[in-house]
Amino acid sequence: MKIVILENADAVAAYGAEIFKRQLADKNDSVLGLATGSTPLALYRKLIDANKQKQISFSKASTFNLDEYLGLDGNHPQSYRHFMNEQLFDHIDIKLDNTHTPNGAAENPLQAGDEYEQLIKSGGGIDIQLLGIGRNGHVGFNEPSSCLSSRTRVKTLTQATIEDNARFFSADEYQPHLSITMGIGTIMEARQVVLLATGESKADAIKATVEGPLSASCPASALQMHLSTTLIIDESAASKLADKAFYKHIERENQILLERLGM
Ligand code: PGA
């Protein structure tokens, strides 16, 4: 795992955005795995700006989002499809037909997971997957106890996640308790993974992800087995890491090596 510890949330977004810009520059038909939540928003704004300034184009790219609420169709203002349209897709040159979210309104939600997996496969697989992380270590809606080889399927949300996400819903609004989410196995097949975390509230989850055992109690810990994962975190999210100084030292050494190689 590459662990990049930066001063603040803006630096985290900037570093993450550069990785996505480079990906699109290297491969304009990249398959991007995307995430909802508040953490990726600043990164999306930077990608929108880069697209407007014609530094990058999404015209040949396609996207797969991690998850969707079960029972909401894409027109519902609380659906993640709607969120993605509003926060990113409506502002860039992507073809909407090339953007995908799990079908939260599927007649048979048990089949919808398999269909999504097929779609990802026929799109060539995910080149780079963006992740946030829940306070309980979830990625996508893979809550603690999720099978570490799981595929896209229906998942029940924990009370903690429901409470964390309640801020997006008004008091009298229906808040779904079920989701369809890519599995940990699905995420592990992405060629590259970029996980962003900012703020004190994520410090325990980041400690468990990096320094805890590989365990379904912290689904993100599965990334210890992924060959190309970058964790981009701010000082607050890194505050409980026992070996923080060492991770910073590794990054400095990496920089020196890259400079020497002229990269
Ligand atoms: P957040 O959510 O970015 O809104 O903190 C992350 C997550 O729950 O995966």
PDB file of C-alpha atoms and ligand atoms in Angstrom:
ATOM      1  CA  MET A   1       0.000   0.000   0.000  1.00  0.00           C
ATOM      2  CA  LYS A   2       1.317   3.431  -0.879  1.00  0.00           C
ATOM      3  CA  ILE A   3       0.397   5.859   1.910  1.00  0.00           C
ATOM      4  CA  VAL A   4       0.487   9.564   1.119  1.00  0.00           C
ATOM      5  CA  ILE A   5      -0.054  11.837   4.116  1.00  0.00           C
ATOM      6  CA  LEU A   6      -0.819  15.450   3.245  1.00  0.00           C
ATOM      7  CA  GLU A   7      -1.501  18.601   5.201  1.00  0.00           C
ATOM      8  CA  ASN A   8      -5.205  19.062   4.531  1.00  0.00           C
ATOM      9  CA  ALA A   9      -8.270  17.997   2.564  1.00  0.00           C
ATOM     10  CA  ASP A  10      -7.516  20.316  -0.351  1.00  0.00           C
ATOM     11  CA  ALA A  11      -4.072  18.785  -0.837  1.00  0.00           C
ATOM     12  CA  VAL A  12      -5.686  15.310  -0.722  1.00  0.00           C
ATOM     13  CA  ALA A  13      -8.145  16.285  -3.479  1.00  0.00           C
ATOM     14  CA  ALA A  14      -5.385  17.849  -5.598  1.00  0.00           C
ATOM     15  CA  TYR A  15      -3.124  14.782  -5.312  1.00  0.00           C
ATOM     16  CA  GLY A  16      -6.024  12.439  -6.141  1.00  0.00           C
ATOM     17  CA  ALA A  17      -7.130  14.580  -9.084  1.00  0.00           C
ATOM     18  CA  GLU A  18      -3.610  14.477 -10.551  1.00  0.00           C
ATOM     19  CA  ILE A  19      -3.722  10.654 -10.547  1.00  0.00           C
ATOM     20  CA  PHE A  20      -7.024  10.686 -12.459  1.00  0.00           C
ATOM     21  CA  LYS A  21      -5.770  13.342 -14.899  1.00  0.00           C
ATOM     22  CA  ARG A  22      -2.665  11.277 -15.605  1.00  0.00           C
ATOM     23  CA  GLN A  23      -4.794   8.164 -16.084  1.00  0.00           C
ATOM     24  CA  LEU A  24      -6.967   9.923 -18.683  1.00  0.00           C
ATOM     25  CA  ALA A  25      -3.932  11.450 -20.394  1.00  0.00           C
ATOM     26  CA  ASP A  26      -2.317   8.004 -20.680  1.00  0.00           C
ATOM     27  CA  LYS A  27      -5.529   6.202 -21.739  1.00  0.00           C
ATOM     28  CA  ASN A  28      -8.382   8.351 -22.968  1.00  0.00           C
ATOM     29  CA  ASP A  29     -10.826   5.422 -22.974  1.00  0.00           C
ATOM     30  CA  SER A  30     -10.154   4.600 -19.337  1.00  0.00           C
ATOM     31  CA  VAL A  31     -12.767   2.794 -17.278  1.00  0.00           C
ATOM     32  CA  LEU A  32     -13.127   4.815 -14.085  1.00  0.00           C
ATOM     33  CA  GLY A  33     -14.641   3.448 -10.889  1.00  0.00           C
ATOM     34  CA  LEU A  34     -16.261   6.294  -8.986  1.00  0.00           C
ATOM     35  CA  ALA A  35     -17.623   6.946  -5.512  1.00  0.00           C
ATOM     36  CA  THR A  36     -20.245   9.131  -3.832  1.00  0.00           C
ATOM     37  CA  GLY A  37     -20.109  10.716  -0.363  1.00  0.00           C
ATOM     38  CA  SER A  38     -18.629  14.064   0.579  1.00  0.00           C
ATOM     39  CA  THR A  39     -14.943  13.163   0.392  1.00  0.00           C
ATOM     40  CA  PRO A  40     -14.626  12.868  -3.440  1.00  0.00           C
ATOM     41  CA  LEU A  41     -16.443  16.144  -4.143  1.00  0.00           C
ATOM     42  CA  ALA A  42     -13.371  18.376  -4.096  1.00  0.00           C
ATOM     43  CA  LEU A  43     -11.578  15.958  -6.434  1.00  0.00           C
ATOM     44  CA  TYR A  44     -14.559  16.022  -8.826  1.00  0.00           C
ATOM     45  CA  ARG A  45     -14.479  19.831  -8.856  1.00  0.00           C
ATOM     46  CA  LYS A  46     -10.810  19.713  -9.839  1.00  0.00           C
ATOM     47  CA  LEU A  47     -11.570  17.249 -12.657  1.00  0.00           C
ATOM     48  CA  ILE A  48     -14.416  19.502 -13.867  1.00  0.00           C
ATOM     49  CA  ASP A  49     -12.015  22.477 -13.942  1.00  0.00           C
ATOM     50  CA  ALA A  50      -9.380  20.452 -15.810  1.00  0.00           C
ATOM     51  CA  ASN A  51     -12.011  19.347 -18.326  1.00  0.00           C
ATOM     52  CA  LYS A  52     -13.230  22.915 -18.850  1.00  0.00           C
ATOM     53  CA  GLN A  53      -9.641  24.032 -19.425  1.00  0.00           C
ATOM     54  CA  LYS A  54      -9.292  21.183 -21.957  1.00  0.00           C
ATOM     55  CA  GLN A  55      -6.444  19.552 -20.025  1.00  0.00           C
ATOM     56  CA  ILE A  56      -8.392  16.275 -20.011  1.00  0.00           C
ATOM     57  CA  SER A  57     -11.314  14.788 -21.879  1.00  0.00           C
ATOM     58  CA  PHE A  58     -13.852  12.202 -20.746  1.00  0.00           C
ATOM     59  CA  SER A  59     -15.363  11.828 -24.224  1.00  0.00           C
ATOM     60  CA  LYS A  60     -14.035   8.277 -24.627  1.00  0.00           C
ATOM     61  CA  ALA A  61     -14.055   7.319 -20.935  1.00  0.00           C
ATOM     62  CA  SER A  62     -16.639   5.205 -19.149  1.00  0.00           C
ATOM     63  CA  THR A  63     -17.511   4.996 -15.471  1.00  0.00           C
ATOM     64  CA  PHE A  64     -18.888   2.532 -12.946  1.00  0.00           C
ATOM     65  CA  ASN A  65     -20.083   3.760  -9.584  1.00  0.00           C
ATOM     66  CA  LEU A  66     -19.594   1.665  -6.492  1.00  0.00           C
ATOM     67  CA  ASP A  67     -23.114   1.560  -5.184  1.00  0.00           C
ATOM     68  CA  GLU A  68     -26.732   2.698  -5.230  1.00  0.00           C
ATOM     69  CA  TYR A  69     -29.589   2.765  -2.752  1.00  0.00           C
ATOM     70  CA  LEU A  70     -32.006  -0.086  -3.252  1.00  0.00           C
ATOM     71  CA  GLY A  71     -35.507   1.090  -4.080  1.00  0.00           C
ATOM     72  CA  LEU A  72     -34.536   4.437  -5.631  1.00  0.00           C
ATOM     73  CA  ASP A  73     -34.545   4.909  -9.391  1.00  0.00           C
ATOM     74  CA  GLY A  74     -32.036   7.181 -11.065  1.00  0.00           C
ATOM     75  CA  ASN A  75     -34.437  10.131 -11.189  1.00  0.00           C
ATOM     76  CA  HIS A  76     -34.884  10.166  -7.434  1.00  0.00           C
ATOM     77  CA  PRO A  77     -33.055  13.183  -5.986  1.00  0.00           C
ATOM     78  CA  GLN A  78     -31.498  10.984  -3.284  1.00  0.00           C
ATOM     79  CA  SER A  79     -30.224   8.357  -5.717  1.00  0.00           C
ATOM     80  CA  TYR A  80     -26.500   8.118  -6.266  1.00  0.00           C
ATOM     81  CA  ARG A  81     -27.146   8.337 -10.030  1.00  0.00           C
ATOM     82  CA  HIS A  82     -28.690  11.754  -9.450  1.00  0.00           C
ATOM     83  CA  PHE A  83     -25.786  12.712  -7.166  1.00  0.00           C
ATOM     84  CA  MET A  84     -23.229  11.767  -9.832  1.00  0.00           C
ATOM     85  CA  ASN A  85     -25.067  13.632 -12.583  1.00  0.00           C
ATOM     86  CA  GLU A  86     -25.227  16.764 -10.422  1.00  0.00           C
ATOM     87  CA  GLN A  87     -21.723  16.610  -8.979  1.00  0.00           C
ATOM     88  CA  LEU A  88     -19.764  15.466 -12.039  1.00  0.00           C
ATOM     89  CA  PHE A  89     -21.368  14.104 -15.209  1.00  0.00           C
ATOM     90  CA  ASP A  90     -23.459  17.187 -16.057  1.00  0.00           C
ATOM     91  CA  HIS A  91     -20.309  19.325 -16.027  1.00  0.00           C
ATOM     92  CA  ILE A  92     -17.907  17.264 -18.142  1.00  0.00           C
ATOM     93  CA  ASP A  93     -17.788  16.000 -21.733  1.00  0.00           C
ATOM     94  CA  ILE A  94     -18.668  12.400 -20.848  1.00  0.00           C
ATOM     95  CA  LYS A  95     -21.398  10.538 -22.735  1.00  0.00           C
ATOM     96  CA  LEU A  96     -24.080   9.774 -20.159  1.00  0.00           C
ATOM     97  CA  ASP A  97     -24.636   6.372 -21.793  1.00  0.00           C
ATOM     98  CA  ASN A  98     -21.084   5.483 -20.793  1.00  0.00           C
ATOM     99  CA  THR A  99     -21.756   6.129 -17.095  1.00  0.00           C
ATOM    100  CA  HIS A 100     -23.086   3.306 -14.956  1.00  0.00           C
ATOM    101  CA  THR A 101     -24.552   2.883 -11.497  1.00  0.00           C
ATOM    102  CA  PRO A 102     -26.060  -0.297 -10.059  1.00  0.00           C
ATOM    103  CA  ASN A 103     -29.781  -0.447 -10.799  1.00  0.00           C
ATOM    104  CA  GLY A 104     -31.439   0.458  -7.505  1.00  0.00           C
ATOM    105  CA  ALA A 105     -34.883   0.099  -9.082  1.00  0.00           C
ATOM    106  CA  ALA A 106     -34.300  -3.385 -10.541  1.00  0.00           C
ATOM    107  CA  GLU A 107     -37.343  -5.645 -10.492  1.00  0.00           C
ATOM    108  CA  ASN A 108     -35.086  -8.439  -9.284  1.00  0.00           C
ATOM    109  CA  PRO A 109     -32.299  -6.861  -7.192  1.00  0.00           C
ATOM    110  CA  LEU A 110     -30.657 -10.257  -6.736  1.00  0.00           C
ATOM    111  CA  GLN A 111     -30.045 -10.410 -10.501  1.00  0.00           C
ATOM    112  CA  ALA A 112     -29.006  -6.759 -10.756  1.00  0.00           C
ATOM    113  CA  GLY A 113     -25.682  -7.500  -9.075  1.00  0.00           C
ATOM    114  CA  ASP A 114     -24.737 -10.166 -11.612  1.00  0.00           C
ATOM    115  CA  GLU A 115     -25.775  -7.881 -14.474  1.00  0.00           C
ATOM    116  CA  TYR A 116     -23.547  -5.106 -13.138  1.00  0.00           C
ATOM    117  CA  GLU A 117     -20.609  -7.504 -12.874  1.00  0.00           C
ATOM    118  CA  GLN A 118     -21.174  -8.542 -16.505  1.00  0.00           C
ATOM    119  CA  LEU A 119     -21.283  -4.911 -17.583  1.00  0.00           C
ATOM    120  CA  ILE A 120     -17.983  -4.174 -15.845  1.00  0.00           C
ATOM    121  CA  LYS A 121     -16.424  -7.235 -17.457  1.00  0.00           C
ATOM    122  CA  SER A 122     -17.673  -6.378 -20.940  1.00  0.00           C
ATOM    123  CA  GLY A 123     -16.340  -2.834 -20.490  1.00  0.00           C
ATOM    124  CA  GLY A 124     -12.856  -4.316 -20.060  1.00  0.00           C
ATOM    125  CA  GLY A 125     -12.650  -4.066 -16.250  1.00  0.00           C
ATOM    126  CA  ILE A 126     -11.993  -1.038 -14.088  1.00  0.00           C
ATOM    127  CA  ASP A 127      -8.685   0.744 -14.659  1.00  0.00           C
ATOM    128  CA  ILE A 128      -8.794   2.917 -11.570  1.00  0.00           C
ATOM    129  CA  GLN A 129     -11.234   2.795  -8.671  1.00  0.00           C
ATOM    130  CA  LEU A 130     -11.829   5.787  -6.407  1.00  0.00           C
ATOM    131  CA  LEU A 131     -12.894   5.008  -2.836  1.00  0.00           C
ATOM    132  CA  GLY A 132     -13.940   6.884   0.268  1.00  0.00           C
ATOM    133  CA  ILE A 133     -14.099   5.014   3.557  1.00  0.00           C
ATOM    134  CA  GLY A 134     -16.748   4.835   6.260  1.00  0.00           C
ATOM    135  CA  ARG A 135     -15.966   5.401   9.929  1.00  0.00           C
ATOM    136  CA  ASN A 136     -16.491   1.655  10.344  1.00  0.00           C
ATOM    137  CA  GLY A 137     -14.037   0.783   7.559  1.00  0.00           C
ATOM    138  CA  HIS A 138     -16.625   0.138   4.865  1.00  0.00           C
ATOM    139  CA  VAL A 139     -15.773   0.717   1.200  1.00  0.00           C
ATOM    140  CA  GLY A 140     -18.719   1.048  -1.137  1.00  0.00           C
ATOM    141  CA  PHE A 141     -21.492  -0.270   1.077  1.00  0.00           C
ATOM    142  CA  ASN A 142     -19.441  -3.311   2.112  1.00  0.00           C
ATOM    143  CA  GLU A 143     -20.122  -3.091   5.809  1.00  0.00           C
ATOM    144  CA  PRO A 144     -18.102  -4.940   8.488  1.00  0.00           C
ATOM    145  CA  SER A 145     -18.567  -8.723   8.148  1.00  0.00           C
ATOM    146  CA  SER A 146     -18.733  -8.448   4.320  1.00  0.00           C
ATOM    147  CA  CYS A 147     -17.087 -11.365   2.562  1.00  0.00           C
ATOM    148  CA  LEU A 148     -13.671 -10.215   1.374  1.00  0.00           C
ATOM    149  CA  SER A 149     -14.270 -11.965  -1.989  1.00  0.00           C
ATOM    150  CA  SER A 150     -17.803 -10.611  -2.436  1.00  0.00           C
ATOM    151  CA  ARG A 151     -19.241  -9.456  -5.770  1.00  0.00           C
ATOM    152  CA  THR A 152     -21.900  -6.830  -6.558  1.00  0.00           C
ATOM    153  CA  ARG A 153     -24.965  -7.666  -4.464  1.00  0.00           C
ATOM    154  CA  VAL A 154     -27.617  -6.397  -2.082  1.00  0.00           C
ATOM    155  CA  LYS A 155     -26.234  -5.278   1.276  1.00  0.00           C
ATOM    156  CA  THR A 156     -27.936  -4.140   4.461  1.00  0.00           C
ATOM    157  CA  LEU A 157     -26.582  -0.889   5.890  1.00  0.00           C
ATOM    158  CA  THR A 158     -25.407  -0.726   9.500  1.00  0.00           C
ATOM    159  CA  GLN A 159     -27.086   1.663  11.929  1.00  0.00           C
ATOM    160  CA  ALA A 160     -23.821   3.652  12.019  1.00  0.00           C
ATOM    161  CA  THR A 161     -23.868   4.169   8.230  1.00  0.00           C
ATOM    162  CA  ILE A 162     -27.558   5.092   8.260  1.00  0.00           C
ATOM    163  CA  GLU A 163     -26.825   7.687  10.947  1.00  0.00           C
ATOM    164  CA  ASP A 164     -23.744   9.004   9.079  1.00  0.00           C
ATOM    165  CA  ASN A 165     -25.788   9.445   5.897  1.00  0.00           C
ATOM    166  CA  ALA A 166     -28.866  10.888   7.636  1.00  0.00           C
ATOM    167  CA  ARG A 167     -27.325  14.355   7.122  1.00  0.00           C
ATOM    168  CA  PHE A 168     -28.220  14.124   3.413  1.00  0.00           C
ATOM    169  CA  PHE A 169     -31.938  13.455   4.134  1.00  0.00           C
ATOM    170  CA  SER A 170     -34.555  15.800   5.574  1.00  0.00           C
ATOM    171  CA  ALA A 171     -36.379  14.654   8.720  1.00  0.00           C
ATOM    172  CA  ASP A 172     -39.577  13.506   6.952  1.00  0.00           C
ATOM    173  CA  GLU A 173     -37.765  11.928   3.984  1.00  0.00           C
ATOM    174  CA  TYR A 174     -37.525   8.156   3.403  1.00  0.00           C
ATOM    175  CA  GLN A 175     -33.942   6.958   3.902  1.00  0.00           C
ATOM    176  CA  PRO A 176     -33.164   3.548   2.382  1.00  0.00           C
ATOM    177  CA  HIS A 177     -31.596   0.895   4.609  1.00  0.00           C
ATOM    178  CA  LEU A 178     -30.532  -1.369   1.750  1.00  0.00           C
ATOM    179  CA  SER A 179     -28.134  -0.931  -1.142  1.00  0.00           C
ATOM    180  CA  ILE A 180     -26.599  -2.634  -4.152  1.00  0.00           C
ATOM    181  CA  THR A 181     -22.847  -2.381  -3.946  1.00  0.00           C
ATOM    182  CA  MET A 182     -19.811  -3.679  -5.781  1.00  0.00           C
ATOM    183  CA  GLY A 183     -18.223  -6.351  -3.621  1.00  0.00           C
ATOM    184  CA  ILE A 184     -14.762  -6.335  -2.124  1.00  0.00           C
ATOM    185  CA  GLY A 185     -13.775  -8.916  -4.750  1.00  0.00           C
ATOM    186  CA  THR A 186     -15.041  -6.556  -7.474  1.00  0.00           C
ATOM    187  CA  ILE A 187     -13.016  -3.658  -6.061  1.00  0.00           C
ATOM    188  CA  MET A 188      -9.917  -5.848  -5.707  1.00  0.00           C
ATOM    189  CA  GLU A 189     -10.010  -6.531  -9.473  1.00  0.00           C
ATOM    190  CA  ALA A 190      -9.595  -2.849 -10.324  1.00  0.00           C
ATOM    191  CA  ARG A 191      -6.113  -2.384 -11.783  1.00  0.00           C
ATOM    192  CA  GLN A 192      -5.477   0.558  -9.497  1.00  0.00           C
ATOM    193  CA  VAL A 193      -7.244   1.772  -6.336  1.00  0.00           C
ATOM    194  CA  VAL A 194      -7.160   5.279  -4.876  1.00  0.00           C
ATOM    195  CA  LEU A 195      -8.682   5.725  -1.433  1.00  0.00           C
ATOM    196  CA  LEU A 196      -9.222   9.202   0.010  1.00  0.00           C
ATOM    197  CA  ALA A 197      -9.836   9.942   3.677  1.00  0.00           C
ATOM    198  CA  THR A 198      -9.875  13.228   5.532  1.00  0.00           C
ATOM    199  CA  GLY A 199     -10.681  14.275   9.076  1.00  0.00           C
ATOM    200  CA  GLU A 200     -10.379  12.895  12.587  1.00  0.00           C
ATOM    201  CA  SER A 201     -13.558  10.815  12.229  1.00  0.00           C
ATOM    202  CA  LYS A 202     -11.741   8.506   9.773  1.00  0.00           C
ATOM    203  CA  ALA A 203      -8.608   7.998  11.910  1.00  0.00           C
ATOM    204  CA  ASP A 204      -9.737   4.683  13.470  1.00  0.00           C
ATOM    205  CA  ALA A 205     -10.810   3.249  10.097  1.00  0.00           C
ATOM    206  CA  ILE A 206      -7.485   4.261   8.521  1.00  0.00           C
ATOM    207  CA  LYS A 207      -5.522   2.699  11.370  1.00  0.00           C
ATOM    208  CA  ALA A 208      -7.479  -0.560  10.948  1.00  0.00           C
ATOM    209  CA  THR A 209      -7.016  -0.436   7.154  1.00  0.00           C
ATOM    210  CA  VAL A 210      -3.243   0.049   7.289  1.00  0.00           C
ATOM    211  CA  GLU A 211      -2.098  -1.466  10.570  1.00  0.00           C
ATOM    212  CA  GLY A 212      -4.908  -3.773  11.564  1.00  0.00           C
ATOM    213  CA  PRO A 213      -5.162  -7.422  10.581  1.00  0.00           C
ATOM    214  CA  LEU A 214      -6.677  -8.418   7.264  1.00  0.00           C
ATOM    215  CA  SER A 215     -10.225  -8.782   8.513  1.00  0.00           C
ATOM    216  CA  ALA A 216     -13.845  -8.538   7.440  1.00  0.00           C
ATOM    217  CA  SER A 217     -14.313  -6.377  10.562  1.00  0.00           C
ATOM    218  CA  CYS A 218     -12.622  -3.650   8.520  1.00  0.00           C
ATOM    219  CA  PRO A 219     -13.501  -4.362   4.865  1.00  0.00           C
ATOM    220  CA  ALA A 220     -10.956  -1.786   3.619  1.00  0.00           C
ATOM    221  CA  SER A 221      -8.173  -3.898   5.163  1.00  0.00           C
ATOM    222  CA  ALA A 222      -8.567  -6.212   2.130  1.00  0.00           C
ATOM    223  CA  LEU A 223      -6.627  -3.538   0.219  1.00  0.00           C
ATOM    224  CA  GLN A 224      -3.492  -4.792   1.987  1.00  0.00           C
ATOM    225  CA  MET A 225      -3.688  -7.570  -0.633  1.00  0.00           C
ATOM    226  CA  HIS A 226      -4.118  -5.226  -3.623  1.00  0.00           C
ATOM    227  CA  LEU A 227      -1.064  -4.707  -5.822  1.00  0.00           C
ATOM    228  CA  SER A 228      -1.621  -1.056  -6.658  1.00  0.00           C
ATOM    229  CA  THR A 229      -3.434   0.892  -3.955  1.00  0.00           C
ATOM    230  CA  THR A 230      -2.714   4.465  -2.950  1.00  0.00           C
ATOM    231  CA  LEU A 231      -4.160   5.846   0.275  1.00  0.00           C
ATOM    232  CA  ILE A 232      -4.267   9.634   0.186  1.00  0.00           C
ATOM    233  CA  ILE A 233      -5.069  10.966   3.631  1.00  0.00           C
ATOM    234  CA  ASP A 234      -4.746  14.178   5.589  1.00  0.00           C
ATOM    235  CA  GLU A 235      -2.904  14.569   8.903  1.00  0.00           C
ATOM    236  CA  SER A 236      -6.148  14.175  10.889  1.00  0.00           C
ATOM    237  CA  ALA A 237      -7.100  10.893   9.226  1.00  0.00           C
ATOM    238  CA  ALA A 238      -3.481   9.728   9.733  1.00  0.00           C
ATOM    239  CA  SER A 239      -3.382  10.786  13.397  1.00  0.00           C
ATOM    240  CA  LYS A 240      -3.765   7.276  14.869  1.00  0.00           C
ATOM    241  CA  LEU A 241      -1.190   5.524  12.664  1.00  0.00           C
ATOM    242  CA  ALA A 242       1.597   4.127  14.856  1.00  0.00           C
ATOM    243  CA  ASP A 243       4.156   4.200  12.022  1.00  0.00           C
ATOM    244  CA  LYS A 244       3.205   7.543  10.472  1.00  0.00           C
ATOM    245  CA  ALA A 245       6.807   8.813  10.437  1.00  0.00           C
ATOM    246  CA  PHE A 246       7.942   5.705   8.550  1.00  0.00           C
ATOM    247  CA  TYR A 247       5.208   6.088   5.885  1.00  0.00           C
ATOM    248  CA  LYS A 248       6.305   9.686   5.324  1.00  0.00           C
ATOM    249  CA  HIS A 249       9.932   8.552   5.110  1.00  0.00           C
ATOM    250  CA  ILE A 250       9.010   5.961   2.435  1.00  0.00           C
ATOM    251  CA  GLU A 251       7.281   8.650   0.376  1.00  0.00           C
ATOM    252  CA  ARG A 252      10.325  10.954   0.586  1.00  0.00           C
ATOM    253  CA  GLU A 253      12.555   8.077  -0.525  1.00  0.00           C
ATOM    254  CA  ASN A 254      10.168   7.362  -3.417  1.00  0.00           C
ATOM    255  CA  GLN A 255      10.326  10.997  -4.492  1.00  0.00           C
ATOM    256  CA  ILE A 256      14.122  10.963  -4.473  1.00  0.00           C
ATOM    257  CA  LEU A 257      14.158   7.785  -6.553  1.00  0.00           C
ATOM    258  CA  LEU A 258      11.658   9.166  -9.085  1.00  0.00           C
ATOM    259  CA  GLU A 259      13.651  12.401  -9.411  1.00  0.00           C
ATOM    260  CA  ARG A 260      16.822  10.409  -9.978  1.00  0.00           C
ATOM    261  CA  LEU A 261      15.056   8.446 -12.699  1.00  0.00           C
ATOM    262  CA  GLY A 262      13.739  11.710 -14.203  1.00  0.00           C
ATOM    263  CA  MET A 263      10.107  10.687 -13.709  1.00  0.00           C
TER     264      MET A 263
HETATM  265  P1  PGA B   1     -17.946  10.360   3.170  1.00  0.00           P
HETATM  266  O1  PGA B   1     -18.405   8.849   3.023  1.00  0.00           O
HETATM  267  O2  PGA B   1     -17.016  10.624   2.063  1.00  0.00           O
HETATM  268  O3  PGA B   1     -19.220  11.153   3.062  1.00  0.00           O
HETATM  269  O4  PGA B   1     -17.296  10.477   4.517  1.00  0.00           O
HETATM  270  C1  PGA B   1     -17.468   7.852   2.768  1.00  0.00           C
HETATM  271  C2  PGA B   1     -18.114   6.492   2.782  1.00  0.00           C
HETATM  272  O5  PGA B   1     -19.066   6.279   3.546  1.00  0.00           O
HETATM  273  O6  PGA B   1     -17.657   5.621   2.023  1.00  0.00           O
END
